[in-house]
Short mmCIF file of C-alpha atoms and ligand atoms in Angstrom, two decimals:
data_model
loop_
_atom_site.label_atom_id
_atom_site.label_comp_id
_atom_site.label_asym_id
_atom_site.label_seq_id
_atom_site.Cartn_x
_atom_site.Cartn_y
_atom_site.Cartn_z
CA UNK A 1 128.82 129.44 164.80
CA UNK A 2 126.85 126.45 163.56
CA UNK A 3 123.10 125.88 162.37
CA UNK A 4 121.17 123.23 163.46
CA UNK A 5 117.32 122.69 162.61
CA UNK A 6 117.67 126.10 161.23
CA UNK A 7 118.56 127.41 164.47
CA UNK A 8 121.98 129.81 164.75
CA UNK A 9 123.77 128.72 168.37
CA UNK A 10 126.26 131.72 169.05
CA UNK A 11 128.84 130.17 170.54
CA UNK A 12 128.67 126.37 169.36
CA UNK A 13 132.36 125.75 167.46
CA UNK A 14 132.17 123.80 164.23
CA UNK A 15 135.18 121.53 165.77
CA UNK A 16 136.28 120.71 169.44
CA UNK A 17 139.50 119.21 170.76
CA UNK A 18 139.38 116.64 173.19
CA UNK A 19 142.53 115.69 174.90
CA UNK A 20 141.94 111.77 176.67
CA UNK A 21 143.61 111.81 180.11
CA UNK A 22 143.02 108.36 180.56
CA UNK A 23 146.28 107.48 180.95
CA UNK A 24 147.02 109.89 183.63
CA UNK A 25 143.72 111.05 185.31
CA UNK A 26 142.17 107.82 184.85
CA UNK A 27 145.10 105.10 185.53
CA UNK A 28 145.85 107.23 188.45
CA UNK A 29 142.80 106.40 190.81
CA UNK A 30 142.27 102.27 189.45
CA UNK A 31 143.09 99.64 191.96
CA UNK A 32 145.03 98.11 189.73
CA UNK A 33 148.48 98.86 188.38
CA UNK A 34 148.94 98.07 184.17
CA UNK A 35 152.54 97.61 183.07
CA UNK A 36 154.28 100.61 181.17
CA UNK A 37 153.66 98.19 177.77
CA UNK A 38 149.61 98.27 178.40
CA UNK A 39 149.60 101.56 179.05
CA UNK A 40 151.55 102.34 175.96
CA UNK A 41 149.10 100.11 173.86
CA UNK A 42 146.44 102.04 175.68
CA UNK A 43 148.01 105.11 174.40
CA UNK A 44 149.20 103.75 170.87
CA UNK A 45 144.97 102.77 170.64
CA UNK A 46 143.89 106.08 171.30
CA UNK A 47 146.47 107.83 169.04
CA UNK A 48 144.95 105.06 166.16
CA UNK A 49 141.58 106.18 166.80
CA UNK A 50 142.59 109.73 166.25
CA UNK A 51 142.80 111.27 169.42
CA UNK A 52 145.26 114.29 168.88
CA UNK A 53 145.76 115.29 172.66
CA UNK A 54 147.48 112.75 175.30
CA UNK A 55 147.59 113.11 178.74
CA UNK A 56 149.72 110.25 179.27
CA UNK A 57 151.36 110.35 182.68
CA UNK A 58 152.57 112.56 185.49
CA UNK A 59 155.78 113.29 187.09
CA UNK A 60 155.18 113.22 190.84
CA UNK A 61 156.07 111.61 194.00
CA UNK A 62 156.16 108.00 192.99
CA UNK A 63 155.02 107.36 196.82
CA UNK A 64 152.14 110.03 196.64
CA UNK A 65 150.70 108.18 193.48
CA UNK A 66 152.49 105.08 192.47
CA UNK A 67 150.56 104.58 189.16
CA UNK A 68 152.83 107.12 187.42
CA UNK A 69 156.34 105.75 188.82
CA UNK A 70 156.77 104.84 185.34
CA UNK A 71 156.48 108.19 183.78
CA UNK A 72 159.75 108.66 182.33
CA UNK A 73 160.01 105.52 180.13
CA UNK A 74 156.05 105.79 179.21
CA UNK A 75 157.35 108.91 178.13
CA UNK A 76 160.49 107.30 176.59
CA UNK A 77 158.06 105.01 174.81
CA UNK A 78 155.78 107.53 172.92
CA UNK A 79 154.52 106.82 169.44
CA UNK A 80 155.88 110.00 168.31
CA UNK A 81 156.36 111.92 164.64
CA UNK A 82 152.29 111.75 164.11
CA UNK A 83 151.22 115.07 165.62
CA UNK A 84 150.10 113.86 168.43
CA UNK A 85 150.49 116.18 171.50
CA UNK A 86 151.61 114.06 174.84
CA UNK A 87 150.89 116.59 177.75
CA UNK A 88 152.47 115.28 181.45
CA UNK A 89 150.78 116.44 184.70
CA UNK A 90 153.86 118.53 187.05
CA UNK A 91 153.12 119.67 190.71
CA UNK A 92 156.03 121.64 191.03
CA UNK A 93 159.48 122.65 189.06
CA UNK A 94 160.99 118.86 190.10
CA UNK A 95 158.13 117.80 188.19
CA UNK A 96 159.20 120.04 185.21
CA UNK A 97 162.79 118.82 185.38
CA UNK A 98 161.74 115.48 185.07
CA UNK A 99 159.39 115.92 182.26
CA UNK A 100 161.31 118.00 180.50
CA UNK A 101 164.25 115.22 180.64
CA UNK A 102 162.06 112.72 179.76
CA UNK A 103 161.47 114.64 176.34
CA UNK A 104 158.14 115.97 177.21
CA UNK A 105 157.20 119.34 175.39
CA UNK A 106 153.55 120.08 176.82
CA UNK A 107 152.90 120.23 180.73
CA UNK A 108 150.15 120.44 182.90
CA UNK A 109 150.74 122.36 186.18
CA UNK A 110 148.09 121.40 189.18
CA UNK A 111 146.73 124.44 191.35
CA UNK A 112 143.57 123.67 193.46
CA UNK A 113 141.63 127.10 194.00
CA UNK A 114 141.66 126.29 197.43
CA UNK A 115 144.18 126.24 200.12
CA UNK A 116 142.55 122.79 202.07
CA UNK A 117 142.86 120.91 198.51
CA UNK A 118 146.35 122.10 197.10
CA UNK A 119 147.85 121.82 200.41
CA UNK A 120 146.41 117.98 200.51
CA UNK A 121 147.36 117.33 196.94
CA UNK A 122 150.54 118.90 196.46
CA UNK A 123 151.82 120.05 200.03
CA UNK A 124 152.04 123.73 198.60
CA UNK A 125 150.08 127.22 199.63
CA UNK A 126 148.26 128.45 196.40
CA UNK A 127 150.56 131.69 196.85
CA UNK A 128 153.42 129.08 195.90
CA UNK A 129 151.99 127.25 193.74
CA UNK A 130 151.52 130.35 191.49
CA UNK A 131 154.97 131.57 192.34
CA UNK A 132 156.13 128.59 191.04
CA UNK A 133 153.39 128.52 188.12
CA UNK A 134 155.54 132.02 187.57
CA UNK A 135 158.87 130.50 187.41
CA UNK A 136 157.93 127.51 185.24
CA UNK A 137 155.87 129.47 182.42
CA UNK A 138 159.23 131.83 182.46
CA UNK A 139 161.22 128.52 181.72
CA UNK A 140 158.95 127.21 179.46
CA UNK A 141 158.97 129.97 177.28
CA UNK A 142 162.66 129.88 177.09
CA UNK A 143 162.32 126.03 176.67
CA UNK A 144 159.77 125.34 173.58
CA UNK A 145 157.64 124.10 176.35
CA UNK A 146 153.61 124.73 176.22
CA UNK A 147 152.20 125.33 179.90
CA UNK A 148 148.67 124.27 180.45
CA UNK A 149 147.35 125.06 184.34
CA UNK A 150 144.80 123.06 186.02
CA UNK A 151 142.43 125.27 188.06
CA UNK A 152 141.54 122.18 190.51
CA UNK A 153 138.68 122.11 192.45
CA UNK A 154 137.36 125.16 190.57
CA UNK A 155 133.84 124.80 191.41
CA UNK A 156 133.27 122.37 194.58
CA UNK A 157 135.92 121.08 197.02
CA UNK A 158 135.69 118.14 198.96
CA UNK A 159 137.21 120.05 202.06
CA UNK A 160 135.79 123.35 201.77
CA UNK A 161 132.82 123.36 199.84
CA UNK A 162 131.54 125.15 197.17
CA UNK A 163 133.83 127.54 195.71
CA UNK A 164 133.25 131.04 195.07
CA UNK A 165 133.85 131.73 191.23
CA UNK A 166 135.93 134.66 192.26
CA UNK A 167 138.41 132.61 193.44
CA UNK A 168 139.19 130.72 190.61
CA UNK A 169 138.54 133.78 188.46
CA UNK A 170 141.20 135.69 190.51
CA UNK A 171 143.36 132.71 189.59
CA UNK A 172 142.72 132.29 186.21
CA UNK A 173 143.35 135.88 186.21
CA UNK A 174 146.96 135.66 187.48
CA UNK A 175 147.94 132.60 184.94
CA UNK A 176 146.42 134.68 182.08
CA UNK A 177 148.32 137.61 182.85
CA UNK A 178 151.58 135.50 183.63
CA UNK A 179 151.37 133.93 179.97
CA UNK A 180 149.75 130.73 180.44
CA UNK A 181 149.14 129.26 177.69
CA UNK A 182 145.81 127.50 178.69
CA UNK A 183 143.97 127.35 182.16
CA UNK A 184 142.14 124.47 182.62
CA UNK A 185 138.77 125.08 184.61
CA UNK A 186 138.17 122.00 186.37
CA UNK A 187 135.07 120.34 188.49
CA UNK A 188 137.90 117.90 190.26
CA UNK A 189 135.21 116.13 192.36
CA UNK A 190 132.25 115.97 190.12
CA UNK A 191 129.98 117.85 191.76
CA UNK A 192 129.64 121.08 189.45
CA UNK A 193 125.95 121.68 187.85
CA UNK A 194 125.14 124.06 184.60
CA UNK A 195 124.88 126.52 186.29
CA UNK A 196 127.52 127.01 187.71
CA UNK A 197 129.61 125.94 184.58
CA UNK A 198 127.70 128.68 182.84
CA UNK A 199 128.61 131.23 185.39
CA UNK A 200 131.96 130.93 185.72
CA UNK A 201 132.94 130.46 181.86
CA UNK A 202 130.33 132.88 181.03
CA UNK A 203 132.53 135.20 183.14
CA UNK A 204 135.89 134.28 182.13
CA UNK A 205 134.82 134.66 178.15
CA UNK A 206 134.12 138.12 178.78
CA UNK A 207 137.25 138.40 180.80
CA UNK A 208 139.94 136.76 178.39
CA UNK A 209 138.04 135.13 175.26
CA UNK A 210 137.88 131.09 175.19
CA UNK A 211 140.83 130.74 173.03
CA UNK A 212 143.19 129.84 175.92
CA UNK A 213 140.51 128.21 177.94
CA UNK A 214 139.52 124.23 178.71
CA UNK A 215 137.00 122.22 180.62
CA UNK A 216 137.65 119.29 182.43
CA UNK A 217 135.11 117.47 183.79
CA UNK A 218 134.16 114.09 186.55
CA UNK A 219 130.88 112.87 186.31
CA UNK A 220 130.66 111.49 190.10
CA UNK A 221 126.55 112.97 189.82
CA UNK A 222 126.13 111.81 186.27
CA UNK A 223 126.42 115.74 184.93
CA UNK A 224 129.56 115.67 183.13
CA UNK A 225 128.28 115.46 180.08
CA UNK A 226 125.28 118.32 180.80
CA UNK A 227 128.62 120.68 182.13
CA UNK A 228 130.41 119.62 179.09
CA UNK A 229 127.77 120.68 177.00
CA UNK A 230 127.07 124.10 179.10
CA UNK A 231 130.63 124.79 178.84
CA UNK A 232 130.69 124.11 174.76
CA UNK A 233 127.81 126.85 174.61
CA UNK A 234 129.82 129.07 176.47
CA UNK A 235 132.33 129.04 173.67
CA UNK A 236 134.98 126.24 175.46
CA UNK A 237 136.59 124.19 172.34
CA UNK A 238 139.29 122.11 174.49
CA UNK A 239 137.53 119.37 176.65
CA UNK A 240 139.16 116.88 178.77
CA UNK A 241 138.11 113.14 178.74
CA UNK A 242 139.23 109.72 180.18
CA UNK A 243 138.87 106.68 177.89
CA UNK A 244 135.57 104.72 178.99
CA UNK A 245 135.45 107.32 181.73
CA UNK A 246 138.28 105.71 183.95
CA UNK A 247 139.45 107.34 186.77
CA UNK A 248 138.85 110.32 190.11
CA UNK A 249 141.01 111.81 191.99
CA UNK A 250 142.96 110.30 195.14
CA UNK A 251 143.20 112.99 196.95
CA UNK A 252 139.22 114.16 196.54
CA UNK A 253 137.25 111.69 198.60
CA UNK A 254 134.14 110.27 196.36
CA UNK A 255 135.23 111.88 193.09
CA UNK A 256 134.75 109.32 190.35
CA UNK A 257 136.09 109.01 186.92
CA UNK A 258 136.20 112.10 184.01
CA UNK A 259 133.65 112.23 181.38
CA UNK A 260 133.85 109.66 179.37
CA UNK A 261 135.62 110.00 175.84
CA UNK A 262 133.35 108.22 174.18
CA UNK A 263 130.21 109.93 175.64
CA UNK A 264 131.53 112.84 174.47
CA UNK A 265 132.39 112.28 171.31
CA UNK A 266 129.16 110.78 170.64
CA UNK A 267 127.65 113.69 171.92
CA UNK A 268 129.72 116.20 169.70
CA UNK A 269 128.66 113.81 166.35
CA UNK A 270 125.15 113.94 167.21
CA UNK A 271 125.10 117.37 166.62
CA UNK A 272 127.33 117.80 163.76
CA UNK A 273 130.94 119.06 166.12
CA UNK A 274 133.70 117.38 164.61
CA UNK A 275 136.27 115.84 166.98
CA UNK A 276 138.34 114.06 164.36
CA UNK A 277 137.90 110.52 166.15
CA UNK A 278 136.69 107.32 165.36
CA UNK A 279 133.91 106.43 167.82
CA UNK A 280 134.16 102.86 167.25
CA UNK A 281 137.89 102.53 167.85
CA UNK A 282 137.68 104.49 171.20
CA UNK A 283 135.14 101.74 172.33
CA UNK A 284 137.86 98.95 171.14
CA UNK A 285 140.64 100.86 173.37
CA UNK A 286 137.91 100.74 176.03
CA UNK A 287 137.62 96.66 175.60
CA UNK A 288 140.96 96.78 175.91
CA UNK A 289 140.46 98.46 178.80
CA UNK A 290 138.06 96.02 180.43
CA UNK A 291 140.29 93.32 179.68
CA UNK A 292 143.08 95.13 181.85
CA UNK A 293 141.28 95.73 184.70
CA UNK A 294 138.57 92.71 184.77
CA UNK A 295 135.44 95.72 184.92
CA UNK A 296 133.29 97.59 182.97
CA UNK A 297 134.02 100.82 181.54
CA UNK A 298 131.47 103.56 182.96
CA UNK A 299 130.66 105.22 179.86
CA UNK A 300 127.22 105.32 178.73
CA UNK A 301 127.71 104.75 175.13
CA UNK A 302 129.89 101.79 175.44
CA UNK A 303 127.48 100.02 177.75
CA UNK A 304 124.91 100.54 175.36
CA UNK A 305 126.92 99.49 172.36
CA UNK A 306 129.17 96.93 173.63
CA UNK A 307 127.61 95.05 176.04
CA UNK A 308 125.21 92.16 175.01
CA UNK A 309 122.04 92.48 176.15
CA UNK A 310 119.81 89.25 177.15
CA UNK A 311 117.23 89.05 174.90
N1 COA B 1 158.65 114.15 191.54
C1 COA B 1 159.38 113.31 192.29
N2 COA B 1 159.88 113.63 193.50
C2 COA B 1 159.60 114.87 193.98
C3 COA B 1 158.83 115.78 193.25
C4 COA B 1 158.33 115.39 191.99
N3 COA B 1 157.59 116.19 191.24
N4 COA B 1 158.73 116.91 193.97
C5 COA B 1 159.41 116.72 195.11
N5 COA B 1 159.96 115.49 195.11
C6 COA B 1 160.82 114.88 196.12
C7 COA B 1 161.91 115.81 196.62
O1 COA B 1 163.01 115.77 195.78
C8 COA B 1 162.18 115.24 197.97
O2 COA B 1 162.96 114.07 197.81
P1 COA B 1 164.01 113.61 198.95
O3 COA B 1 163.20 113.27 200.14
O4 COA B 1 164.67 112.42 198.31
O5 COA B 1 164.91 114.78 199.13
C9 COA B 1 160.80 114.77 198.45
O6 COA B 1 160.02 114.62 197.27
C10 COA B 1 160.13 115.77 199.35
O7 COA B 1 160.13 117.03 198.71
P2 COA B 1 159.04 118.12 199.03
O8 COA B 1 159.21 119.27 198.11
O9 COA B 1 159.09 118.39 200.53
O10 COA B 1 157.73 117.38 198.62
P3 COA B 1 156.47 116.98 199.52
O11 COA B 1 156.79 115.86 200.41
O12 COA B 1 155.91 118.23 200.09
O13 COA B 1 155.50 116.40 198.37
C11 COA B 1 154.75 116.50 196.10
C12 COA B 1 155.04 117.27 197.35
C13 COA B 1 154.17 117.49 195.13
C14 COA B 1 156.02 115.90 195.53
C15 COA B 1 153.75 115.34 196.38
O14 COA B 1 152.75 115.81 197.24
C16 COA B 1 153.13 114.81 195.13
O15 COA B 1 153.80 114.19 194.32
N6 COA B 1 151.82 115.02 194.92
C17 COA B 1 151.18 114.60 193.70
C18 COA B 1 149.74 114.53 193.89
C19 COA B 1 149.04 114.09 192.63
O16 COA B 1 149.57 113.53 191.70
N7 COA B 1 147.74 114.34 192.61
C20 COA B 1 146.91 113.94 191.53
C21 COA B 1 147.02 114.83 190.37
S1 COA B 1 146.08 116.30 190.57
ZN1 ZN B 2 140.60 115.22 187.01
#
């Protein structure tokens, strides 16, 4: 609960987390390919500017997505032993094999709500994908290893449509109740409104609390920041973000990059929600950033801080 103008906002935390998946959502879908050292100094930036949560590569096919054929010595090269937490994205148990021998400790499983999208993505029925969502929390728990799930596609798929918020209730259901340790709720494709965010976290508050809950958000129509905010009020705490708002999602036609980090940590500071990072350092990972890959970063706030205007 916080006060601002003298107002009470139920559900507004005093502090959020924000973990940057940058280096994995965003790298993933750029044209380009950085070396493992820039994407280390990408991650070694972030960690400076005190970004506490990592998404810093994935461990699948290195044919289906060739940006993260590097992920076990990005892993290997880790600025570790400053409480930073490094999540990896897995599709399946090979995935958590790898990880796990790569000395990753926090893992990101991928099920899309619908069949069309995990089938395209990761060549798996949702049936087994949570059969092996089953199998992997079991090991995980036996393994010091924290399980996050992505709910993909959990509002709009670019196969089938809009999604029913049963559906990825029912699933969030069946994670919760197999011991997930968080289930992130996420607009893949960009294309979920407030309303819908409202809904659907609305729903799953009353179902299982926000504690184990996260948003992850593209901004393909420009509302990632209005869901982010929607989902905040809802009670949400754990948000994901790409640095300058790299990124999308190869396998969702159209989707563009996730909300940018520094949009939404600019948003957070403007009304008093502590993220623990230092906006100006995020924008000097995101000229970093431009350098790499010759463009501009997307996000609002760094185009309207960093770019000189002609006067
Ligand atoms: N990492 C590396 N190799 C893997 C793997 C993984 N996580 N999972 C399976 N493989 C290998 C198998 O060992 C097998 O190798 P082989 O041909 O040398 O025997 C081969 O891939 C085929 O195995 P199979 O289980 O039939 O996989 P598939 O061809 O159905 O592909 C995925 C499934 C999950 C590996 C692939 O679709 C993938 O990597 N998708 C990732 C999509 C992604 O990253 N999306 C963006 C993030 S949401
Ligand atoms: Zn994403």
């Amino acid at each position: 609960m916080i006060e601002l103008n003298g107002v009470k906002t139920a559900f507004w935390p005093e502090r959020v987390r924000i973990m940057d998946v940058g280096p994995r959502d965003g790298l993933q879908n750029e044209p380009y390919q950085l070396a493992t050292s820039q994407k280390l100094a990408l991650i070694e930036g972030l960690v400076n500017a005190g970004v506490r949560w990592i998404e810093a590569t994935s461990f699948v096919h290195p044919k289906a997505v060739p940006q993260m054929a590097d992920a076990a010595e990005v892993s290997a090269g880790l600025p570790r032993g400053n409480g930073v937490i490094y999540y990896a994205l897995i599709p399946n148990e090979k995935g958590y094999d790898r990880a796990l021998a790569a000395g990753i400790d926090h893992v990101g499983l991928v099920i899309s709500v619908t069949e069309t999208m995990n089938r395209k993505n990761i060549n798996l029925s949702v049936a087994e994908s949570l059969a092996i969502a089953e199998k992997v929390i079991g090991r995980a728990k036996a393994d010091g290893v924290k399980v996050r799930v992505y709910a993909s596609v959990a509002f709009v798929c670019a196969f089938e449509g809009r999604v029913d918020p049963a559906r990825t209730i029912e699933l969030t259901d069946k994670l919760m109740a197999m011991g997930c340790d968080q289930v992130c709720i996420a607009d893949s494709v960009g294309r979920a409104h407030p309303g819908q965010v409202a809904g659907l976290l609305g729903a799953l508050r009353e179902k299982h609390g926000t504690e184990r809950l996260a948003a992850h958000f593209h901004n393909t129509y420009g509302m990632a920041i209005a869901n982010t905010l929607t989902a905040m009020q809802q009670g949400v705490s754990f948000f994901d973000a790409s640095i300058g708002g790299l990124g999308g999602c190869p396998f969702s036609p159209g989707a563009t990059g996730n909300t940018p980090t520094e949009d939404l940590v600019h948003l957070f500071h403007q009304m008093g929600v502590e993220t623990g990072i230092d906006l100006e350092k995020l924008c000097d990972i995101s000229d970093m950033v431009k350098d790499f890959s010759g463009s501009l970063p997307p996000s609002a706030y760094y185009r309207a801080t960093r770019v000189k205007k002609a006067s």
